mmCIF file of C-alpha atoms in Angstrom:
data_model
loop_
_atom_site.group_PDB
_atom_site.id
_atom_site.type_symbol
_atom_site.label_atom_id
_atom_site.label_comp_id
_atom_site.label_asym_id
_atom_site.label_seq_id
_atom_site.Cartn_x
_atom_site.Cartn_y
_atom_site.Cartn_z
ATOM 1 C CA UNK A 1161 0.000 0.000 0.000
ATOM 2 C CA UNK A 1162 1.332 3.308 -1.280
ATOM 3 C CA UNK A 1163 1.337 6.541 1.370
ATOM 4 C CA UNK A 1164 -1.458 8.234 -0.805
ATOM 5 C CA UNK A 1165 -3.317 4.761 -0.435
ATOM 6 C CA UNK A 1166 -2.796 5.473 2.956
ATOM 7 C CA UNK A 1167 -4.052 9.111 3.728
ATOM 8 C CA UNK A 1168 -6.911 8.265 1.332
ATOM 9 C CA UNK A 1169 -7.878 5.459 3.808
ATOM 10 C CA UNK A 1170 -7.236 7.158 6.982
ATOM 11 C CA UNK A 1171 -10.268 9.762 8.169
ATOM 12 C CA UNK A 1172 -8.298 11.670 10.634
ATOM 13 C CA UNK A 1173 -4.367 11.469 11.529
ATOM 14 C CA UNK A 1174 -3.114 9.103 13.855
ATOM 15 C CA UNK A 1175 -1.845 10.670 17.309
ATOM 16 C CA UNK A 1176 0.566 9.337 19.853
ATOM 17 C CA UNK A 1177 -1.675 10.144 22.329
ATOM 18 C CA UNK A 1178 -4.435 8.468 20.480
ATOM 19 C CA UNK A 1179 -1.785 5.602 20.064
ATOM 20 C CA UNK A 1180 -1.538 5.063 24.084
ATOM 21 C CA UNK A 1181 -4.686 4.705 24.726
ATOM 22 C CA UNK A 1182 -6.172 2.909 22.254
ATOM 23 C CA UNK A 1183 -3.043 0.512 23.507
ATOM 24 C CA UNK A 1184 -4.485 0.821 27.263
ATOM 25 C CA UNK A 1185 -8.007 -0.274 26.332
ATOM 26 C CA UNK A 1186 -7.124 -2.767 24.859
ATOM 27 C CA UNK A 1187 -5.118 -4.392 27.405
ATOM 28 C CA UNK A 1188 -1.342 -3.365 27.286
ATOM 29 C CA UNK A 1189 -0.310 -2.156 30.695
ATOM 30 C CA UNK A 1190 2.981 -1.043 32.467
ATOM 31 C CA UNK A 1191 5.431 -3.508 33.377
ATOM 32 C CA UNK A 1192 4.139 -5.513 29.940
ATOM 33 C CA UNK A 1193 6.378 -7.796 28.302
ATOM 34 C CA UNK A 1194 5.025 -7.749 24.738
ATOM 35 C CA UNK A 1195 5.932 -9.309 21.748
ATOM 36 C CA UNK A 1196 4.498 -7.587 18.746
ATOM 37 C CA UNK A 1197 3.628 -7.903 15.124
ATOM 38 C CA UNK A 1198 2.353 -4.953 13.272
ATOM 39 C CA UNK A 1199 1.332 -3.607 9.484
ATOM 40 C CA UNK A 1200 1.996 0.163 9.964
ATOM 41 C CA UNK A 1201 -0.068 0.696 6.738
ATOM 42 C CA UNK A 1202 -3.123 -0.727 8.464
ATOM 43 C CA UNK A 1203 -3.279 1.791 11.984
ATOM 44 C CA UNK A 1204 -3.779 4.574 9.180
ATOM 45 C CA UNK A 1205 -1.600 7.692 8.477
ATOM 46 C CA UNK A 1206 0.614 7.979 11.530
ATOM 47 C CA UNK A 1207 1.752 11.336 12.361
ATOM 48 C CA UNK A 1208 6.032 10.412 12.563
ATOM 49 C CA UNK A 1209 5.188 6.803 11.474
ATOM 50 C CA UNK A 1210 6.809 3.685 13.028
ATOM 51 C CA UNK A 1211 8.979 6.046 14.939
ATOM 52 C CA UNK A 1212 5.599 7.198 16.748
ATOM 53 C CA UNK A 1213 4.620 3.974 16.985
ATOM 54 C CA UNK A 1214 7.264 2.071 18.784
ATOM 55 C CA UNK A 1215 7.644 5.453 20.949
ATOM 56 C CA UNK A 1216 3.896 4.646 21.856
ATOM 57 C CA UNK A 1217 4.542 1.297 22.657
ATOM 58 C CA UNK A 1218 7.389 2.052 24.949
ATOM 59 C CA UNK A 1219 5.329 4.891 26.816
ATOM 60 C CA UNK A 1220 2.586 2.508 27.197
ATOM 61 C CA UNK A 1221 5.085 -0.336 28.599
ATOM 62 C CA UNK A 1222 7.517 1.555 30.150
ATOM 63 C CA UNK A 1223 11.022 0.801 30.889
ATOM 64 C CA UNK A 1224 10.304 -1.547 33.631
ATOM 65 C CA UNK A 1225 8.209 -3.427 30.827
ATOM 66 C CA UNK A 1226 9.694 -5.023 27.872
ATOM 67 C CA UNK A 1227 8.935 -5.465 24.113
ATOM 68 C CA UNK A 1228 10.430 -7.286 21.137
ATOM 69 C CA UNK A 1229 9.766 -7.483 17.640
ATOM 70 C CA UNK A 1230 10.895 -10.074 15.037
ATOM 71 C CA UNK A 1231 14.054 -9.118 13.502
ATOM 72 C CA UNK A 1232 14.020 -12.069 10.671
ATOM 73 C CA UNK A 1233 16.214 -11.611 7.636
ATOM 74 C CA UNK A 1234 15.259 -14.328 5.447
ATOM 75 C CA UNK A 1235 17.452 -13.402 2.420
ATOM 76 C CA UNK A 1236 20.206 -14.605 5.009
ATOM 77 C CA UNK A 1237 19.471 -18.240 4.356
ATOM 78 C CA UNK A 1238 20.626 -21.258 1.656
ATOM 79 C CA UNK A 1239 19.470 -19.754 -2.001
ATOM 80 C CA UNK A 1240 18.726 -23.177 -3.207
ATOM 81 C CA UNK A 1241 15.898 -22.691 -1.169
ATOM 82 C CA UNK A 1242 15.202 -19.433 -2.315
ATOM 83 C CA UNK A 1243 11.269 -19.557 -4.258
ATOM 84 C CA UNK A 1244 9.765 -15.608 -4.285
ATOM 85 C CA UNK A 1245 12.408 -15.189 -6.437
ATOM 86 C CA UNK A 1246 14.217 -18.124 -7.306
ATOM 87 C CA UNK A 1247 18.120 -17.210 -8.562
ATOM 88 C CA UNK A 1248 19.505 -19.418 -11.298
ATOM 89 C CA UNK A 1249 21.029 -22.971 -9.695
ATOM 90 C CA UNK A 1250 24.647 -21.687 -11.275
ATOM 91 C CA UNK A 1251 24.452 -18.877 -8.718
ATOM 92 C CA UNK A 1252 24.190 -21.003 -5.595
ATOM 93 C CA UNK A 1253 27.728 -21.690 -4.887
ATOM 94 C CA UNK A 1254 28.997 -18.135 -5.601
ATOM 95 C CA UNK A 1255 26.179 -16.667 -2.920
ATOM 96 C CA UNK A 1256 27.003 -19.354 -0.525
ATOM 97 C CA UNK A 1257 30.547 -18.686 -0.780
ATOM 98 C CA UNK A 1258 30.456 -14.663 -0.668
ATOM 99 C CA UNK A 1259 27.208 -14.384 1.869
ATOM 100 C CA UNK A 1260 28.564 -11.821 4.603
ATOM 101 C CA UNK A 1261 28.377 -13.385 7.921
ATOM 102 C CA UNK A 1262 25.098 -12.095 9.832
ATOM 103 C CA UNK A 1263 26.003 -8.949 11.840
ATOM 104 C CA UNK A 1264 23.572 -8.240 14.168
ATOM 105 C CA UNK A 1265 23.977 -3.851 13.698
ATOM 106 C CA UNK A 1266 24.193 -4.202 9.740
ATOM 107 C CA UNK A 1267 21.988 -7.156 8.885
ATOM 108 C CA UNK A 1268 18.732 -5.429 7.678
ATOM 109 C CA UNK A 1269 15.342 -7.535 8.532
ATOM 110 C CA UNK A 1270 13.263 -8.751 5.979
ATOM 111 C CA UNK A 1271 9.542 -8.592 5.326
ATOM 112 C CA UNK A 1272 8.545 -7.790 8.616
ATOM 113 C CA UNK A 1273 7.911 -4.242 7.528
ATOM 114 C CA UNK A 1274 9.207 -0.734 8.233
ATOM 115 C CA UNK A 1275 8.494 -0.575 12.055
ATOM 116 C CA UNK A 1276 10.404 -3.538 12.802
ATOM 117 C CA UNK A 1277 13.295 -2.458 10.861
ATOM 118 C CA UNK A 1278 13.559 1.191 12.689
ATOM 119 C CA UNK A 1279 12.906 -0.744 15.630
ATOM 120 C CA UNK A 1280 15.999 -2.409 15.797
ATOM 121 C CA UNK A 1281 17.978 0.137 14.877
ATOM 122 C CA UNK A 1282 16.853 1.971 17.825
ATOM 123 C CA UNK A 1283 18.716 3.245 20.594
ATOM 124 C CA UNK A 1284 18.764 1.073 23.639
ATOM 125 C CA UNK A 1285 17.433 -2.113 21.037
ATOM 126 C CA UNK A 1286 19.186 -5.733 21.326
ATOM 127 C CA UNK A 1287 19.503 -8.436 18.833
ATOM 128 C CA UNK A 1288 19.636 -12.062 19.202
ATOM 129 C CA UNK A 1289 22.483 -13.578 17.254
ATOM 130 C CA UNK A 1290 20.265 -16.253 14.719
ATOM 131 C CA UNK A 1291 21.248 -15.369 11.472
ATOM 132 C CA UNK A 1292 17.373 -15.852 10.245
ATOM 133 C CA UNK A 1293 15.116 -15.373 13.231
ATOM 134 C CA UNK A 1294 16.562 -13.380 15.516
ATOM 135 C CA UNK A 1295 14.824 -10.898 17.582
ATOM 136 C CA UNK A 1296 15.020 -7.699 18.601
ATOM 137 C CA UNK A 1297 14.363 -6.597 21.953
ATOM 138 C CA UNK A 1298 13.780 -2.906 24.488
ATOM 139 C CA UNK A 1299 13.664 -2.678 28.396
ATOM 140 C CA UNK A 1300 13.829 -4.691 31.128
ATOM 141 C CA UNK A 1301 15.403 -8.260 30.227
ATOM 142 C CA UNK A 1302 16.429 -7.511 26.495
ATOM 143 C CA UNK A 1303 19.964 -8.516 26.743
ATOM 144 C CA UNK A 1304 19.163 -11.873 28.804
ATOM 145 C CA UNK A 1305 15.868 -12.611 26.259
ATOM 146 C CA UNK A 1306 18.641 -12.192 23.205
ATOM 147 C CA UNK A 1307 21.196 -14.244 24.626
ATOM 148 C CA UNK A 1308 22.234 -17.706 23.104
ATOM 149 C CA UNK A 1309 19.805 -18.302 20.466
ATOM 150 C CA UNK A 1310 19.980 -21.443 19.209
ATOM 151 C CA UNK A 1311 21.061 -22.006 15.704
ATOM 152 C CA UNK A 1312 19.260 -25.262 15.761
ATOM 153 C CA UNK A 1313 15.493 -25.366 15.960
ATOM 154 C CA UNK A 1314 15.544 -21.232 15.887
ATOM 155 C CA UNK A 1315 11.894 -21.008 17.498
ATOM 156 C CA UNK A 1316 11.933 -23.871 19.914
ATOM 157 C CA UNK A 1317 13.379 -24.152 23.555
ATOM 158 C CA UNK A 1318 16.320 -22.091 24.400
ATOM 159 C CA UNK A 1319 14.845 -19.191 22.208
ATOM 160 C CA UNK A 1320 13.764 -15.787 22.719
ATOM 161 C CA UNK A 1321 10.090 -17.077 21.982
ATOM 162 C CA UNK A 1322 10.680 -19.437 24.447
ATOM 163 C CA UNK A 1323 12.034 -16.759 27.242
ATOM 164 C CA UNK A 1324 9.349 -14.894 26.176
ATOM 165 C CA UNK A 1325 6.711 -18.165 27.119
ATOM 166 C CA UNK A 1326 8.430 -18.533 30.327
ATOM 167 C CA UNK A 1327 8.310 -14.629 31.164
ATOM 168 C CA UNK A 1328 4.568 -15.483 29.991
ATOM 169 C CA UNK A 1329 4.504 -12.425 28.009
ATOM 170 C CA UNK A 1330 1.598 -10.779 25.772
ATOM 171 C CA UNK A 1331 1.344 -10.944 22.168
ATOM 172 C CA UNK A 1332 0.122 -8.036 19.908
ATOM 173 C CA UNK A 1333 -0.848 -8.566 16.479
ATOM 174 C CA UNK A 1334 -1.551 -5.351 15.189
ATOM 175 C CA UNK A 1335 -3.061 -5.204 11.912
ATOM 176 C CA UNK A 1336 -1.975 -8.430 10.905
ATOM 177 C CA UNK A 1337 -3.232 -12.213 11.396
ATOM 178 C CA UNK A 1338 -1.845 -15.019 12.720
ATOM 179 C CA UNK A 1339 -0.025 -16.690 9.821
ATOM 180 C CA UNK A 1340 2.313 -13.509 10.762
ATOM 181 C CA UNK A 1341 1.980 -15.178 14.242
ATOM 182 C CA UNK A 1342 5.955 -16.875 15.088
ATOM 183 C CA UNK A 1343 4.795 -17.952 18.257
ATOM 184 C CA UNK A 1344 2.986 -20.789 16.690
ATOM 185 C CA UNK A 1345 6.331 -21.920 15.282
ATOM 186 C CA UNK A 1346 7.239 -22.160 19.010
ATOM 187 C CA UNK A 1347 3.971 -24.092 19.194
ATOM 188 C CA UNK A 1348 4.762 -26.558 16.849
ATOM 189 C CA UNK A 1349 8.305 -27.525 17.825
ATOM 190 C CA UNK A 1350 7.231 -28.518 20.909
ATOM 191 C CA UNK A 1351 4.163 -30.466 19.246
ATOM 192 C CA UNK A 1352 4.766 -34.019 18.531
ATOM 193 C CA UNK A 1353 3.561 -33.530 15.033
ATOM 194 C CA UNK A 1354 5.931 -31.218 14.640
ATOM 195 C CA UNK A 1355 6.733 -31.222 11.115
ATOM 196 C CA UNK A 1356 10.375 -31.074 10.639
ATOM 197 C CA UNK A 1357 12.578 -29.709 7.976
ATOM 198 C CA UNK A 1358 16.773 -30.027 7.516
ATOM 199 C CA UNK A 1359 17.953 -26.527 6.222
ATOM 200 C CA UNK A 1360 21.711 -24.856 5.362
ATOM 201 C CA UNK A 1361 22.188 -22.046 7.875
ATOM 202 C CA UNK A 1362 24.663 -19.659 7.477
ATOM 203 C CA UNK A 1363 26.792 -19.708 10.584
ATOM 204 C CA UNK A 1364 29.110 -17.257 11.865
ATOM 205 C CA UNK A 1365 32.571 -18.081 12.591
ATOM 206 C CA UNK A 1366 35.323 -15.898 13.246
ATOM 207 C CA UNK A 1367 34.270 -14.067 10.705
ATOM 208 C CA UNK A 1368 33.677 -16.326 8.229
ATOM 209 C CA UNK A 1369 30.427 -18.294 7.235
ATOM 210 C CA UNK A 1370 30.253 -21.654 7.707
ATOM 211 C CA UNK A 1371 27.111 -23.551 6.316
ATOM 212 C CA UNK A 1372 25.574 -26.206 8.717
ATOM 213 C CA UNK A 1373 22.715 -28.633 8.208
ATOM 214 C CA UNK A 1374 20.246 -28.218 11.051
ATOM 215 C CA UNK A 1375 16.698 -29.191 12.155
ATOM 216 C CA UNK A 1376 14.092 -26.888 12.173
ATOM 217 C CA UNK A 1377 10.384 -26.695 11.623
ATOM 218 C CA UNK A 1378 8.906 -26.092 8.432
ATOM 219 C CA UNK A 1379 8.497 -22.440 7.278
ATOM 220 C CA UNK A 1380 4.582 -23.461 5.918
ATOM 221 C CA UNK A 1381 2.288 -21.280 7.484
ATOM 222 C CA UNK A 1382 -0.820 -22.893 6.333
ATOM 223 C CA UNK A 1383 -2.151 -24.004 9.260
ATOM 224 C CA UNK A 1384 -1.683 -21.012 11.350
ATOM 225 C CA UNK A 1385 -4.966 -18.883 10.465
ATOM 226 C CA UNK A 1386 -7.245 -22.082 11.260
ATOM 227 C CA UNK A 1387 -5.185 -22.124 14.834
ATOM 228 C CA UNK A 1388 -5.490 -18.707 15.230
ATOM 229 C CA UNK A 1389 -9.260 -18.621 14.508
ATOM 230 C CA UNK A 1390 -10.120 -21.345 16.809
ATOM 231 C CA UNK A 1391 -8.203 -19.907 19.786
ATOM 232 C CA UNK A 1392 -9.700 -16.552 18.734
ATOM 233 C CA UNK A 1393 -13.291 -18.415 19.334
ATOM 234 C CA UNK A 1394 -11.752 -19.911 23.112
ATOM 235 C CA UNK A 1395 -12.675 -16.477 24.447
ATOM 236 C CA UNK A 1396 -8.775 -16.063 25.171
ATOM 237 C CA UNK A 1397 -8.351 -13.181 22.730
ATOM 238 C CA UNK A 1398 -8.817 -9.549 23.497
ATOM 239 C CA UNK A 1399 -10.017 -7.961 20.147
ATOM 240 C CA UNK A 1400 -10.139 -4.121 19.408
ATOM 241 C CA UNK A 1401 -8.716 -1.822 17.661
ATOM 242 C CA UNK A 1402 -5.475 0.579 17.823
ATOM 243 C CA UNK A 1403 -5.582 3.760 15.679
ATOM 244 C CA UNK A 1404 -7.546 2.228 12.172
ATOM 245 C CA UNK A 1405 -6.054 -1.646 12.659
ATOM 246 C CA UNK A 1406 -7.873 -4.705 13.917
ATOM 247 C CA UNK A 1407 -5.337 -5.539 17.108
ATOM 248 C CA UNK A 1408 -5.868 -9.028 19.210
ATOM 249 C CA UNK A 1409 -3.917 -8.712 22.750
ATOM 250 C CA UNK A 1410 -3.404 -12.742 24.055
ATOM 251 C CA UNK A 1411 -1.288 -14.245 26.579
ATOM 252 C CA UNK A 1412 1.568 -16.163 24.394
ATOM 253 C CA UNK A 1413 1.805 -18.885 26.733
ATOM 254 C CA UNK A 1414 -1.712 -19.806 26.193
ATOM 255 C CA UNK A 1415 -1.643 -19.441 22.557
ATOM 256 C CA UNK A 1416 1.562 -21.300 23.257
ATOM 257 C CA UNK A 1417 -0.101 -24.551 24.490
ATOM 258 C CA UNK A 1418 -3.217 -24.146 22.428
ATOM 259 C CA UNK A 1419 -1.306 -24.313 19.424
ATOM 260 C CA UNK A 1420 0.493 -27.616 20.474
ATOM 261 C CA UNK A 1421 -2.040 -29.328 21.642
ATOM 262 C CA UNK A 1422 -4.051 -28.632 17.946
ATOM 263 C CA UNK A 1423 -0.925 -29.963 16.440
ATOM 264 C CA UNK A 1424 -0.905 -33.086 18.545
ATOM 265 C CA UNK A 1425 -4.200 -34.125 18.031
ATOM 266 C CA UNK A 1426 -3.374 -34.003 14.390
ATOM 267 C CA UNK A 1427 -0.705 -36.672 15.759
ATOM 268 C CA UNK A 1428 -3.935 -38.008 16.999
ATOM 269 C CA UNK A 1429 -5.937 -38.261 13.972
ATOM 270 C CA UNK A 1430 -3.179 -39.601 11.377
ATOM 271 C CA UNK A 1431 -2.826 -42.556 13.892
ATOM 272 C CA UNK A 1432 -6.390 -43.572 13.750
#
């Protein structure tokens, strides 16, 4: 969506101070821990944009609270996988070979849209070290939340989704829907129908980048608006709206177990 496709949407500009407390009735309080996923485009014209934005989300928070946003950079991954474009197979070894090791300061995000980005180039902002998923984090906790994420199973235990499930944290989607939603990948590798994928990371290593085969889950998405819509129905979902965008406010260790337990009775069903 363009900026003029923007304004022509919006019917009056988009305030901080409208920002906070459409934030407060929906649910986000001080001392939050809240892990967020937003479309900008969607809250309507934002007087000073994402920087607004995350400034709202802060103020509403505080610095005794803490949020994160994804900080993925997909383009930082094996381009033989590489679909939406694919690059011609006599490229692969030449990208492998010259991919610049992930740097956590100069390793722009990707497709997780402009407030993200700013977001963790922001002052006081830390950055988990996965080369793929990492995430970026504000407040009280960041630099223990980004700490040692695995490079192995990138969502699963040991992760900053995972700190964020035991810090049992809210989750924001703002403007977008769940198969945005990377707590369900969190979900599903602790599901025992998790389906599992093998995958060339690029590694750091002194420098250099060293590509390892490791386990992960699958990137597929599908099944993560039918989730979201049943746990949506549970009741567990607080559903309003910040600035112009739909928002839905849930605890993510909740969603968390919801999720799994969906996926294991699809264990459930293939067996009978």
């Amino acid at each position: 969506m363009t900026e003029r496709d923007v304004i022509a949407a919006t019917r009056e500009p988009i305030s901080r101070a409208r920002l906070r407390a459409d934030l407060g009735a929906l649910g986000v309080t001080q001392g939050d821990a809240l892990l967020v996923h937003i479309s900008l485009s969607s809250i309507g014209w934002v007087i000073g944009g994402a920087r607004t934005v995350i400034e709202a989300l802060m103020e509403v928070i505080s610095a005794e609270g803490l949020l994160a946003m994804p900080a993925f950079s997909g383009d930082v991954s094996d381009p033989a996988d590489w679909e939406n474009p694919p690059v011609p197979a006599r490229w692969v070894d030449q990208i492998r070979a010259e991919t610049p090791a992930f740097d956590p300061a100069k390793t722009p995000t990707m497709e997780v849209g402009r407030t993200a980005e700013l977001f963790r180039t922001w002052p006081g902002v830390v950055r988990s070290s996965h080369p793929q998923t990492s995430i970026a984090a504000w407040g009280r906790g960041a630099e223990a939340l980004c700490a040692s994420h695995p490079i192995a199973m990138s969502f699963g235990d040991g992760s900053p989704l995972a700190k964020l499930y035991e810090r049992d944290a809210k989750l924001l989607l703002l403007g977008v829907g769940h198969e945005r939603n990377s707590s369900l990948h969190l979900a599903e590798s602790r599901a025992a129908y998790g389906r599992r994928v093998r995958k060339r990371t690029p590694t750091p290593q002194s420098g250099k980048v060293v590509w390892k085969m490791v386990e992960e889950v699958t990137d597929d998405v599908s099944p993560f608006p039918t989730i979201g819509a049943a746990f949506d129905a549970s009741g567990a979902v607080r559903i309003g709206a910040v600035g112009q965008a739909r928002a839905r406010l849930m605890r993510q260790r909740a969603l968390v177990d919801f999720a799994r337990s969906w996926f294991d009775s699809q264990t459930t069903s293939q067996e009978g």
